[in-house]
Amino acid sequence: MRWFLLLACALALGACPPPPPPADAGVDAGTPNTLEHCLDAPDTIVRQPSGELPCDLLPPGFKVER
Amino acid sequence: MRRALLVGLCLLVPALALAHISGNASPLAANSTQEITLNVGHGCEGADTSFVRTVIPAGVTNVRAMTSDFGRATVEKDMTGNAIAVNWVRADADLIPEDTNFYKLVIRARLPNAPFTTVFFPTEQRCKLEDGGVAISLWTDTTGMPVDAGAPEAAPSIVLVPAHKNGWHQITVPVAVSNMAVYFSDAQIVWRGNQAYSPVASVNALISTTPGVTGLTALAANDQIWVKY
């Protein structure tokens, strides 16, 4: 009888399916793994005025004295 | 009342811009064919305008006058066939009992190759009065200075600048410029060395607060400048 129980347990273990692979949320959710900007238009951030002429209004070759 | 006519001339560069700048004195591209609009703001002494004669200044060529809802346009020519004036005549049947209307009189012409100058179009305006008389207003002063009361008013004028597109342009100014606002009203900024001028008040304020930069108020002949339009 003991021999029969051991055989039944062995058969039952062999019949179980393999465990599933570890979940990978990045792949499964379809999202990239790299970091992205949190704003679509970062240039729209309000910045404090520098009080000086912006670069696009300086003529070619001109450098502001610092 | 001499101040019977408010006349302005403007150059209408691209066709798209016609309506947009109509009535404003915007700089025009020298050495190019342009439309010049004479804006007749009102008549004389309460009467509708019946006739306008504009003298074509030297250097303005290939003149074509456009008939408008004001009336028929004709070009006067000299013995050599050059246009010397354009006349617009309003038919008696079209005269309005009151001075309520605004008229645009258009000329197409080639402008002289004289950037940074002002071209005057001396103009005479006539109105038929109720008593059968004719009131005449002269807009013929070409000094560019304020006029005395009773003297002819300032002639309509256009300002010529080098042809340009948006962006930076390096220009050698052929003549002295004493009033920057007249010739650079459509620029973003003008530079001569470390001096700068802008017709935009907020940019002008930054000029005075940028280290090493000072204001630019006038130009001498042959000055080399950078202009961003």
Coordinates of C-alpha atoms in Angstrom, one line a residue:
Chain A
M1 CA 0.0 0.0 0.0
R2 CA 2.8 2.4 0.8
W3 CA 4.4 1.7 -2.4
F4 CA 1.2 2.5 -4.2
L5 CA 0.8 5.9 -2.5
L6 CA 4.3 6.9 -3.4
L7 CA 3.7 6.0 -7.0
A8 CA 0.4 8.0 -7.1
C9 CA 2.2 11.1 -5.6
A10 CA 4.9 10.9 -8.2
L11 CA 2.4 10.7 -11.1
A12 CA 0.4 13.6 -9.7
L13 CA 3.5 15.9 -9.5
G14 CA 4.5 14.9 -13.0
A15 CA 1.1 15.9 -14.3
C16 CA 1.2 19.5 -12.9
P17 CA 1.9 22.2 -15.6
P18 CA 5.2 24.2 -15.2
P19 CA 4.9 27.4 -13.3
P20 CA 4.3 30.6 -15.4
P21 CA 7.3 32.8 -16.2
P22 CA 7.7 35.9 -13.9
A23 CA 5.5 38.7 -15.0
D24 CA 7.3 41.6 -16.9
A25 CA 5.0 44.6 -16.7
G26 CA 7.1 46.6 -19.0
V27 CA 6.7 44.1 -21.8
D28 CA 3.2 42.9 -21.0
A29 CA 1.8 46.5 -20.8
G30 CA 3.4 47.5 -24.0
T31 CA 5.2 50.5 -22.4
P32 CA 8.9 51.4 -23.0
N33 CA 11.4 50.7 -20.3
T34 CA 13.3 54.0 -20.9
L35 CA 12.4 57.1 -19.0
E36 CA 10.5 59.8 -20.8
H37 CA 9.8 63.5 -20.3
C38 CA 6.7 64.0 -18.2
L39 CA 5.7 67.1 -20.3
D40 CA 4.9 67.0 -24.0
A41 CA 6.0 70.6 -24.4
P42 CA 8.7 71.4 -21.9
D43 CA 9.3 74.8 -23.6
T44 CA 6.0 76.0 -22.3
I45 CA 7.3 76.0 -18.8
V46 CA 7.2 79.5 -17.5
R47 CA 10.7 80.7 -16.9
Q48 CA 11.9 83.7 -15.0
P49 CA 12.9 86.5 -17.4
S50 CA 16.7 87.0 -17.6
G51 CA 16.4 90.7 -18.2
E52 CA 18.7 90.4 -21.1
L53 CA 18.2 90.1 -24.9
P54 CA 17.6 86.5 -25.9
C55 CA 20.1 84.8 -28.1
D56 CA 17.9 84.9 -31.2
L57 CA 18.0 88.8 -31.1
L58 CA 21.8 88.9 -31.0
P59 CA 23.5 89.4 -34.4
P60 CA 25.8 86.7 -35.8
G61 CA 29.1 86.6 -33.9
F62 CA 28.0 88.9 -31.1
K63 CA 28.7 87.9 -27.5
V64 CA 27.2 89.6 -24.5
E65 CA 29.8 90.9 -22.1
R66 CA 29.7 89.1 -18.8
Chain B
M1 CA -10.9 124.3 -43.3
R2 CA -7.6 123.1 -44.7
R3 CA -7.6 119.8 -42.8
A4 CA -10.0 118.4 -45.1
L5 CA -8.2 115.4 -46.3
L6 CA -6.5 112.7 -44.4
V7 CA -4.2 111.1 -46.8
G8 CA -1.9 108.2 -46.2
L9 CA 0.2 106.1 -48.5
C10 CA 1.1 102.6 -47.9
L11 CA 2.9 99.9 -49.9
L12 CA 1.1 96.7 -50.2
V13 CA 3.8 94.2 -50.7
P14 CA 2.3 90.7 -51.2
A15 CA -1.3 90.5 -52.4
L16 CA -2.2 88.7 -49.2
A17 CA -1.2 91.6 -47.1
L18 CA -3.3 94.1 -49.0
A19 CA -6.2 94.3 -46.6
H20 CA -4.0 93.8 -43.6
I21 CA -1.8 96.9 -43.9
S22 CA -4.2 99.1 -45.8
G23 CA -4.1 102.6 -44.4
N24 CA -0.9 102.1 -42.5
A25 CA 2.4 103.7 -43.4
S26 CA 4.6 100.6 -43.7
P27 CA 8.0 100.6 -45.3
L28 CA 8.1 99.5 -48.9
A29 CA 10.8 97.6 -50.8
A30 CA 12.9 99.9 -52.9
N31 CA 13.6 99.0 -56.5
S32 CA 10.5 96.9 -56.9
T33 CA 7.0 97.2 -58.3
Q34 CA 4.5 97.9 -55.7
E35 CA 0.9 99.1 -55.2
I36 CA 0.7 102.5 -53.6
T37 CA -2.6 103.3 -51.9
L38 CA -3.8 106.9 -51.4
N39 CA -6.3 106.9 -48.6
V40 CA -8.7 109.7 -48.8
G41 CA -10.2 110.0 -45.3
H42 CA -12.7 112.7 -45.9
G43 CA -13.7 115.6 -48.1
C44 CA -13.7 119.4 -47.7
E45 CA -15.9 121.6 -45.6
G46 CA -18.5 118.9 -45.3
A47 CA -18.6 118.2 -49.1
D48 CA -17.7 115.0 -50.8
T49 CA -14.4 114.8 -52.7
S50 CA -14.8 115.3 -56.5
F51 CA -11.3 115.3 -57.8
V52 CA -7.8 114.2 -56.7
R53 CA -4.5 114.8 -58.5
T54 CA -1.3 113.2 -57.3
V55 CA 2.1 114.1 -58.7
I56 CA 4.4 111.3 -59.6
P57 CA 7.8 112.0 -58.1
A58 CA 11.1 111.5 -60.0
G59 CA 12.3 108.0 -60.0
V60 CA 8.8 106.4 -59.8
T61 CA 8.3 104.7 -63.1
N62 CA 6.0 102.2 -64.9
V63 CA 3.0 104.0 -63.4
R64 CA -0.4 102.3 -63.7
A65 CA -3.5 104.0 -62.2
M66 CA -6.4 102.0 -61.0
T67 CA -10.0 103.2 -61.4
S68 CA -11.9 102.8 -58.2
D69 CA -15.3 103.2 -56.8
F70 CA -14.3 106.8 -56.3
G71 CA -14.1 107.5 -60.0
R72 CA -12.1 107.1 -63.2
A73 CA -8.3 107.3 -63.1
T74 CA -6.2 108.8 -65.8
V75 CA -2.4 109.1 -66.1
E76 CA -0.9 112.4 -67.2
K77 CA 2.3 112.1 -69.3
D78 CA 5.0 114.5 -70.3
M79 CA 6.4 114.9 -73.9
T80 CA 8.6 111.9 -73.5
G81 CA 5.8 109.7 -72.3
N82 CA 6.8 109.5 -68.7
A83 CA 3.9 109.7 -66.1
I84 CA 3.9 112.9 -64.2
A85 CA 0.6 112.7 -62.4
V86 CA -2.5 110.7 -61.9
N87 CA -6.0 112.2 -61.8
W88 CA -9.1 110.7 -60.3
V89 CA -12.4 112.3 -61.2
R90 CA -15.6 111.5 -59.5
A91 CA -18.7 111.7 -61.7
D92 CA -21.2 114.4 -60.6
A93 CA -23.9 111.7 -60.4
D94 CA -21.8 109.8 -57.9
L95 CA -21.2 112.7 -55.6
I96 CA -22.7 112.2 -52.2
P97 CA -24.6 115.0 -50.5
E98 CA -22.6 114.6 -47.3
D99 CA -19.0 113.9 -46.6
T100 CA -19.4 110.4 -45.2
N101 CA -17.2 108.2 -47.4
F102 CA -13.6 106.9 -47.4
Y103 CA -11.8 106.3 -50.6
K104 CA -8.8 104.3 -51.6
L105 CA -7.0 105.4 -54.7
V106 CA -4.4 102.9 -56.0
I107 CA -1.3 103.3 -58.2
R108 CA 1.0 100.5 -59.2
A109 CA 4.5 101.7 -60.0
R110 CA 8.2 100.8 -59.8
L111 CA 9.9 102.5 -56.9
P112 CA 13.4 103.9 -57.1
N113 CA 16.4 102.1 -55.8
A114 CA 16.8 104.5 -52.9
P115 CA 16.4 102.6 -49.6
F116 CA 16.2 104.6 -46.4
T117 CA 14.6 107.5 -48.2
T118 CA 11.1 108.9 -48.2
V119 CA 9.2 109.5 -51.4
F120 CA 6.5 112.2 -51.4
F121 CA 3.4 112.3 -53.6
P122 CA 2.2 115.9 -53.6
T123 CA -1.6 115.8 -53.9
E124 CA -4.4 118.2 -54.6
Q125 CA -8.0 117.5 -53.5
R126 CA -11.1 119.3 -54.7
C127 CA -14.6 119.2 -53.5
K128 CA -17.8 120.7 -55.1
L129 CA -19.6 122.8 -52.6
E130 CA -23.4 123.4 -52.4
D131 CA -23.1 127.0 -53.5
G132 CA -21.4 125.9 -56.8
G133 CA -17.9 126.8 -55.6
V134 CA -15.0 124.4 -55.4
A135 CA -12.9 123.9 -52.2
I136 CA -9.3 123.0 -52.8
S137 CA -7.0 121.4 -50.3
L138 CA -3.3 121.1 -51.0
W139 CA -1.3 118.2 -49.6
T140 CA 2.0 119.2 -51.1
D141 CA 4.5 119.9 -48.4
T142 CA 7.6 117.7 -48.8
T143 CA 9.8 119.0 -46.1
G144 CA 8.8 116.3 -43.6
M145 CA 8.5 119.0 -41.0
P146 CA 5.4 120.3 -39.1
V147 CA 3.5 122.8 -41.3
D148 CA 2.1 126.1 -40.2
A149 CA -1.6 126.7 -40.0
G150 CA -3.0 127.7 -43.4
A151 CA 0.0 126.3 -45.3
P152 CA -0.2 123.3 -47.5
E153 CA -0.4 120.1 -45.5
A154 CA 2.2 117.4 -45.6
A155 CA 2.2 115.4 -48.8
P156 CA 1.4 111.7 -48.7
S157 CA 4.6 109.7 -48.6
I158 CA 6.1 106.3 -48.6
V159 CA 9.2 105.0 -46.9
L160 CA 11.6 102.9 -48.9
V161 CA 13.7 100.2 -47.3
P162 CA 15.8 97.4 -48.8
A163 CA 13.8 94.4 -50.0
H164 CA 14.0 91.8 -47.2
K165 CA 12.6 88.6 -45.9
N166 CA 12.4 87.4 -42.3
G167 CA 15.8 86.8 -40.7
W168 CA 19.1 88.5 -40.4
H169 CA 20.4 91.0 -43.0
Q170 CA 23.7 92.8 -43.1
I171 CA 23.2 96.2 -44.6
T172 CA 25.4 99.1 -45.4
V173 CA 23.2 102.2 -45.0
P174 CA 23.7 104.5 -48.0
V175 CA 22.4 107.6 -46.3
A176 CA 22.1 109.0 -42.8
V177 CA 19.1 107.9 -40.8
S178 CA 18.0 110.3 -38.0
N179 CA 14.7 108.7 -37.2
M180 CA 15.1 104.9 -36.6
A181 CA 11.3 104.4 -36.1
V182 CA 10.6 105.6 -39.7
Y183 CA 12.8 103.1 -41.5
F184 CA 12.8 100.1 -39.1
S185 CA 9.2 99.9 -38.0
D186 CA 8.9 96.4 -39.4
A187 CA 12.2 95.2 -37.9
Q188 CA 12.6 93.2 -34.7
I189 CA 16.0 94.7 -33.9
V190 CA 18.8 96.7 -35.5
W191 CA 22.5 96.5 -34.5
R192 CA 25.5 98.7 -35.1
G193 CA 28.4 97.2 -33.2
N194 CA 27.2 96.9 -29.6
Q195 CA 24.4 99.4 -30.1
A196 CA 20.9 98.2 -30.7
Y197 CA 17.5 99.6 -31.5
S198 CA 14.1 97.9 -31.6
P199 CA 10.7 99.3 -32.5
V200 CA 9.2 96.8 -30.0
A201 CA 9.0 98.4 -26.6
S202 CA 9.7 95.2 -24.6
V203 CA 12.8 94.4 -26.7
N204 CA 14.0 98.0 -26.3
A205 CA 13.7 97.6 -22.6
L206 CA 16.0 94.6 -22.7
I207 CA 18.5 96.5 -24.8
S208 CA 19.1 98.8 -21.9
T209 CA 19.5 96.0 -19.3
T210 CA 21.8 93.8 -21.4
P211 CA 25.4 94.1 -20.3
G212 CA 27.7 95.9 -22.8
V213 CA 24.8 96.9 -25.0
T214 CA 23.6 100.5 -25.5
G215 CA 20.8 102.2 -27.3
L216 CA 21.1 103.1 -31.0
T217 CA 19.3 106.3 -32.0
A218 CA 20.6 107.3 -35.5
L219 CA 22.8 106.0 -38.3
A220 CA 25.4 107.7 -40.4
A221 CA 25.9 107.1 -44.1
N222 CA 27.9 104.0 -44.8
D223 CA 27.3 102.5 -41.4
Q224 CA 27.2 98.7 -41.5
I225 CA 24.3 97.3 -39.5
W226 CA 22.6 94.0 -38.8
V227 CA 18.9 93.9 -39.0
K228 CA 16.6 91.1 -38.0
Y229 CA 13.2 91.4 -39.6

